[in-house]
Coordinates of C-alpha atoms in Angstrom, one line a residue:
M1 CA -81.4 -122.4 45.1
Y2 CA -83.1 -121.2 42.0
V3 CA -86.9 -120.8 42.4
H4 CA -89.3 -120.6 39.5
P5 CA -90.9 -117.1 39.3
D6 CA -94.4 -118.5 39.7
L7 CA -93.3 -120.0 43.1
E8 CA -91.3 -117.1 44.5
P9 CA -94.3 -115.4 46.3
V10 CA -95.5 -118.8 47.5
L11 CA -92.2 -119.7 49.0
A12 CA -91.9 -116.2 50.6
A13 CA -95.1 -116.7 52.5
L14 CA -94.1 -120.1 53.9
P15 CA -92.9 -120.2 57.5
E16 CA -89.8 -121.9 58.6
R17 CA -90.7 -125.2 60.3
S18 CA -89.7 -128.7 61.3
M19 CA -91.8 -130.7 58.9
F20 CA -91.6 -134.0 60.9
G21 CA -90.5 -132.6 64.3
N22 CA -93.9 -133.4 66.0
I23 CA -95.7 -136.1 64.2
P24 CA -99.0 -136.0 66.1
R25 CA -99.2 -132.2 65.6
A26 CA -98.3 -132.6 61.9
R27 CA -101.0 -135.2 61.4
E28 CA -103.6 -133.1 63.2
G29 CA -102.6 -130.1 61.1
L30 CA -103.2 -132.1 57.9
R31 CA -106.5 -133.3 59.2
R32 CA -107.6 -129.8 59.9
S33 CA -106.4 -128.6 56.5
M34 CA -108.4 -131.3 54.8
A35 CA -111.5 -130.6 56.9
T36 CA -111.6 -126.9 55.6
R37 CA -112.1 -128.2 52.1
A38 CA -115.6 -128.8 50.7
P39 CA -116.4 -132.5 50.4
Y40 CA -115.6 -133.7 46.9
D41 CA -118.8 -133.7 44.9
D42 CA -118.8 -134.3 41.2
P43 CA -121.5 -135.9 39.2
R44 CA -118.9 -137.3 36.8
L45 CA -117.8 -139.9 39.4
S46 CA -118.8 -142.0 42.3
I47 CA -116.8 -142.6 45.5
E48 CA -116.9 -145.8 47.6
D49 CA -114.8 -146.7 50.7
T50 CA -114.1 -150.4 51.2
V51 CA -111.3 -152.7 52.3
A52 CA -108.7 -154.8 50.3
T53 CA -108.3 -158.2 52.0
G54 CA -105.2 -160.3 51.9
P55 CA -104.8 -164.1 52.0
D56 CA -104.0 -163.8 55.7
D57 CA -107.3 -161.9 56.3
S58 CA -105.4 -158.6 56.6
E59 CA -107.4 -155.6 55.7
V60 CA -106.2 -152.4 54.0
P61 CA -108.7 -149.5 53.7
V62 CA -109.1 -148.3 50.0
R63 CA -111.3 -145.7 48.3
L64 CA -112.7 -146.3 44.9
Y65 CA -113.3 -143.5 42.4
R66 CA -115.3 -144.7 39.4
P67 CA -116.4 -142.7 36.3
T68 CA -120.2 -142.2 36.2
G69 CA -121.8 -144.2 33.4
A70 CA -118.5 -145.9 32.3
Q71 CA -119.1 -149.0 30.1
G72 CA -116.9 -152.1 29.7
P73 CA -113.8 -153.0 31.6
L74 CA -112.0 -149.9 32.8
P75 CA -108.3 -149.3 33.3
A76 CA -107.3 -149.1 36.9
V77 CA -104.8 -146.8 38.8
L78 CA -103.6 -147.6 42.3
F79 CA -102.7 -144.3 43.9
F80 CA -100.3 -144.0 46.9
H81 CA -100.2 -140.7 48.7
G82 CA -97.0 -138.9 49.9
G83 CA -96.3 -137.7 53.4
G84 CA -92.8 -139.0 54.3
F85 CA -94.2 -142.5 55.4
V86 CA -95.7 -140.9 58.5
L87 CA -98.4 -138.6 57.3
G88 CA -101.5 -138.9 55.1
D89 CA -104.6 -140.9 54.7
L90 CA -107.4 -141.5 52.1
D91 CA -108.6 -137.9 52.5
S92 CA -105.2 -136.4 51.7
G93 CA -105.2 -137.7 48.1
D94 CA -108.9 -137.1 47.5
G95 CA -108.6 -134.3 45.0
T96 CA -105.8 -135.9 43.1
C97 CA -107.7 -139.3 42.8
A98 CA -110.9 -137.6 41.7
H99 CA -109.0 -135.6 39.1
L100 CA -107.4 -138.7 37.7
C101 CA -110.7 -140.6 37.5
V102 CA -112.4 -137.9 35.6
E103 CA -109.5 -137.2 33.2
T104 CA -108.3 -140.7 32.5
G105 CA -111.6 -142.6 32.7
A106 CA -110.0 -145.1 35.0
L107 CA -111.1 -146.7 38.2
V108 CA -108.8 -145.1 40.7
I109 CA -108.0 -146.9 44.0
A110 CA -106.4 -144.9 46.7
V111 CA -104.6 -147.0 49.3
D112 CA -104.5 -146.2 53.0
Y113 CA -101.3 -147.9 54.0
R114 CA -100.1 -148.0 57.6
L115 CA -97.7 -145.2 58.7
A116 CA -94.4 -145.1 60.6
P117 CA -93.1 -144.8 63.2
E118 CA -95.9 -146.8 64.8
H119 CA -95.8 -149.2 61.8
P120 CA -92.3 -149.1 60.4
C121 CA -91.2 -151.0 57.2
P122 CA -92.4 -153.4 56.0
A123 CA -95.9 -152.4 57.0
A124 CA -96.5 -150.0 54.1
V125 CA -94.9 -152.3 51.6
T126 CA -97.0 -155.2 52.7
D127 CA -100.2 -153.1 52.5
A128 CA -99.3 -151.9 49.1
W129 CA -98.9 -155.5 47.9
T130 CA -102.1 -156.5 49.5
A131 CA -104.0 -153.7 47.6
L132 CA -102.4 -154.6 44.3
C133 CA -103.1 -158.3 44.5
W134 CA -106.7 -157.6 45.7
T135 CA -107.3 -155.4 42.7
A136 CA -105.9 -157.9 40.2
A137 CA -107.8 -160.9 41.8
R138 CA -111.1 -159.0 41.7
A139 CA -110.6 -157.4 38.3
T140 CA -113.9 -158.9 36.9
E141 CA -115.9 -157.9 40.0
L142 CA -114.5 -154.4 39.9
G143 CA -115.0 -154.0 36.2
V144 CA -111.3 -153.7 35.6
D145 CA -109.2 -154.6 32.5
P146 CA -106.4 -156.7 34.1
A147 CA -104.1 -155.7 31.2
R148 CA -104.4 -152.0 32.1
I149 CA -103.5 -151.7 35.8
A150 CA -101.1 -148.8 36.5
L151 CA -99.5 -147.4 39.7
C152 CA -99.2 -143.7 40.6
G153 CA -97.6 -142.2 43.7
H154 CA -96.2 -138.9 45.0
S155 CA -92.9 -138.9 46.9
V156 CA -92.8 -141.9 49.3
G157 CA -95.9 -143.1 47.4
A158 CA -93.8 -143.4 44.4
C159 CA -91.3 -145.4 46.4
L160 CA -94.1 -147.9 47.1
C161 CA -95.0 -148.0 43.4
A162 CA -91.5 -148.7 42.3
G163 CA -91.1 -151.4 44.9
L164 CA -94.4 -153.0 43.7
T165 CA -93.1 -153.2 40.1
L166 CA -90.1 -155.1 41.3
R167 CA -92.0 -157.6 43.4
A168 CA -94.6 -158.1 40.7
R169 CA -91.8 -158.9 38.2
D170 CA -90.1 -161.3 40.5
E171 CA -93.3 -163.1 41.5
G172 CA -94.7 -163.4 38.0
G173 CA -97.5 -160.9 38.5
P174 CA -99.9 -159.1 38.9
A175 CA -99.3 -157.6 35.5
L176 CA -98.6 -153.9 35.5
A177 CA -99.0 -151.6 32.5
F178 CA -97.3 -148.4 33.8
Q179 CA -95.6 -146.8 36.7
Q180 CA -95.9 -143.1 37.4
L181 CA -93.4 -141.9 39.9
L182 CA -93.9 -138.2 40.9
L183 CA -91.1 -136.6 42.8
P184 CA -90.0 -140.0 43.9
A185 CA -88.2 -140.9 47.1
V186 CA -86.4 -144.0 46.2
D187 CA -82.9 -144.1 47.9
D188 CA -82.2 -143.8 51.6
R189 CA -78.5 -143.9 50.9
A190 CA -78.3 -140.7 48.9
D191 CA -75.7 -138.2 50.1
G192 CA -74.5 -134.9 48.8
G193 CA -75.9 -133.2 45.7
S194 CA -79.5 -132.1 46.0
R195 CA -79.8 -133.8 49.4
T196 CA -77.3 -131.4 50.8
E197 CA -77.9 -128.4 48.4
I198 CA -81.6 -128.1 49.3
D199 CA -81.6 -126.9 52.9
D200 CA -84.3 -124.2 53.0
P201 CA -86.4 -124.9 56.3
R202 CA -89.6 -123.7 54.6
V203 CA -89.8 -126.7 52.3
L204 CA -88.9 -130.3 52.3
N205 CA -85.1 -130.4 52.7
G206 CA -82.3 -132.9 53.0
A207 CA -82.5 -133.1 56.8
S208 CA -86.2 -133.9 56.6
V209 CA -85.6 -136.6 54.0
T210 CA -82.9 -138.2 56.3
Q211 CA -85.4 -138.1 59.2
I212 CA -88.2 -139.8 57.3
W213 CA -86.0 -142.7 56.2
Q214 CA -84.8 -143.1 59.7
M215 CA -88.5 -143.3 61.0
Y216 CA -89.4 -145.7 58.2
L217 CA -86.4 -148.1 58.2
G218 CA -85.4 -148.0 61.9
T219 CA -82.0 -148.3 63.3
D220 CA -80.7 -150.8 60.8
P221 CA -81.5 -149.6 57.3
A222 CA -79.3 -152.4 55.8
A223 CA -81.8 -154.9 57.1
A224 CA -84.7 -153.4 55.1
P225 CA -86.7 -156.0 53.3
P226 CA -86.6 -156.4 49.6
Y227 CA -88.6 -153.8 47.6
A228 CA -88.6 -151.2 50.4
V229 CA -85.8 -149.1 48.8
P230 CA -86.1 -149.5 45.1
A231 CA -82.8 -147.8 44.3
R232 CA -81.0 -150.6 46.0
A233 CA -82.1 -153.1 43.4
T234 CA -79.4 -154.1 41.1
D235 CA -81.6 -155.3 38.2
L236 CA -84.4 -153.1 36.9
S237 CA -85.0 -155.0 33.7
G238 CA -88.4 -156.2 32.7
L239 CA -90.3 -153.5 34.5
P240 CA -93.3 -151.6 33.0
P241 CA -92.8 -148.3 31.2
A242 CA -92.2 -145.4 33.6
Y243 CA -92.9 -141.7 33.9
L244 CA -90.8 -139.8 36.3
Q245 CA -91.3 -136.2 37.4
V246 CA -88.3 -134.5 39.1
A247 CA -88.2 -131.0 40.5
G248 CA -85.1 -128.8 40.5
A249 CA -85.4 -127.4 44.0
D250 CA -86.3 -130.8 45.6
P251 CA -83.8 -132.6 47.8
L252 CA -85.1 -135.9 46.0
R253 CA -84.0 -134.4 42.7
D254 CA -80.7 -136.3 42.2
E255 CA -82.0 -139.7 43.3
G256 CA -85.0 -139.3 40.9
L257 CA -82.7 -138.6 38.0
A258 CA -80.4 -141.4 39.0
Y259 CA -83.3 -143.8 39.2
A260 CA -84.5 -142.8 35.7
R261 CA -81.1 -143.3 34.2
K262 CA -80.9 -146.8 35.9
L263 CA -84.2 -147.7 34.4
I264 CA -83.0 -146.5 31.0
D265 CA -79.8 -148.5 31.4
H266 CA -81.9 -151.6 32.0
Q267 CA -84.0 -151.0 28.8
V268 CA -87.1 -149.8 30.5
A269 CA -89.1 -147.2 28.5
V270 CA -88.9 -143.9 30.5
E271 CA -90.4 -140.5 30.1
L272 CA -88.6 -137.9 32.4
H273 CA -90.2 -134.6 33.1
F274 CA -87.9 -132.1 34.8
V275 CA -89.4 -129.0 36.4
P276 CA -86.8 -126.3 37.0
G277 CA -87.0 -124.2 40.1
A278 CA -89.8 -126.2 41.7
F279 CA -89.8 -127.4 45.3
H280 CA -91.2 -130.7 46.6
L281 CA -95.0 -131.0 46.2
F282 CA -95.2 -127.5 44.7
E283 CA -98.5 -128.6 43.0
D284 CA -100.1 -128.8 46.4
W285 CA -98.6 -125.6 47.7
A286 CA -99.3 -123.5 44.6
P287 CA -102.1 -125.3 42.7
T288 CA -103.4 -122.2 40.9
T289 CA -100.0 -121.2 39.3
D290 CA -99.4 -121.7 35.6
L291 CA -96.5 -124.0 36.4
A292 CA -98.5 -126.3 38.6
R293 CA -101.3 -126.5 36.2
A294 CA -99.1 -127.3 33.3
T295 CA -97.2 -129.9 35.3
V296 CA -100.4 -131.7 36.5
A297 CA -101.7 -131.6 32.9
H298 CA -98.5 -133.1 31.6
W299 CA -98.4 -136.1 33.9
T300 CA -102.2 -136.5 33.6
R301 CA -101.9 -136.8 29.9
A302 CA -99.1 -139.3 30.1
L303 CA -101.1 -141.6 32.4
R304 CA -104.2 -141.3 30.1
D305 CA -102.2 -142.1 27.1
A306 CA -100.6 -145.1 28.9
L307 CA -103.9 -146.5 29.8
A308 CA -105.6 -146.1 26.4
E309 CA -106.8 -149.2 24.7
K310 CA -104.3 -150.3 22.1

């Protein structure tokens, strides 16, 4: 596969591994990695942990990132981390959420949805919906402008975002201003193309993608509830404007491109940003490269512009 020159030394240093072969070990490795990072401390924002509650008294842990000294109703961004439906928590998206808060001036709400395989679909979908409805219902209390609520997610987090836009449309709200789908995983049925082509064991590859969908959807994928697999939807009309980032050396490349085209075919405003030679979540693996910095700046600017007061 073609690899961007900025990423060649990074890829060369990565070991071959089974990314989702041992889930407890992978989770512990992620926790250790996060523990080595200094606590996020920036006077430009405040951070608060709380819970989003549903009408059935369910509780979803969320983390609020609020710009210091912000005046008036703020835009809001609900952020959903990646991790193949099986890894990640509030800490794993901390840096990204703090960055978005500072750079967009929005209240950023990170959502700690339940993980498979202990909690297979529809647990994550249900938690995502609870967090969105909680945010919209408490817009005044949170200091949020209900007309400027956006969704942002990486990988499977983007899957949750896309599913939320479909459910919100079908149920008449909450209103959504924007959906930002970064390296989206949106189709369990994808076969061939990039899913077969990207087989390097050092990065997310097609075999790993197949594995995560199996853990998430279980033994009968066809029985997945509505909104769990956005690419299965036949009608994408009436959805909020979208920004999709797709990477050339990512097994999710072709389904991301296909979903962008499907949105366009249904008259949804789409901005597509294609990053040649980049592998999945390259911004996390190589954050100091010019490619990663330029890419993050691009989607950050798109989100800021979408949330600006008209």
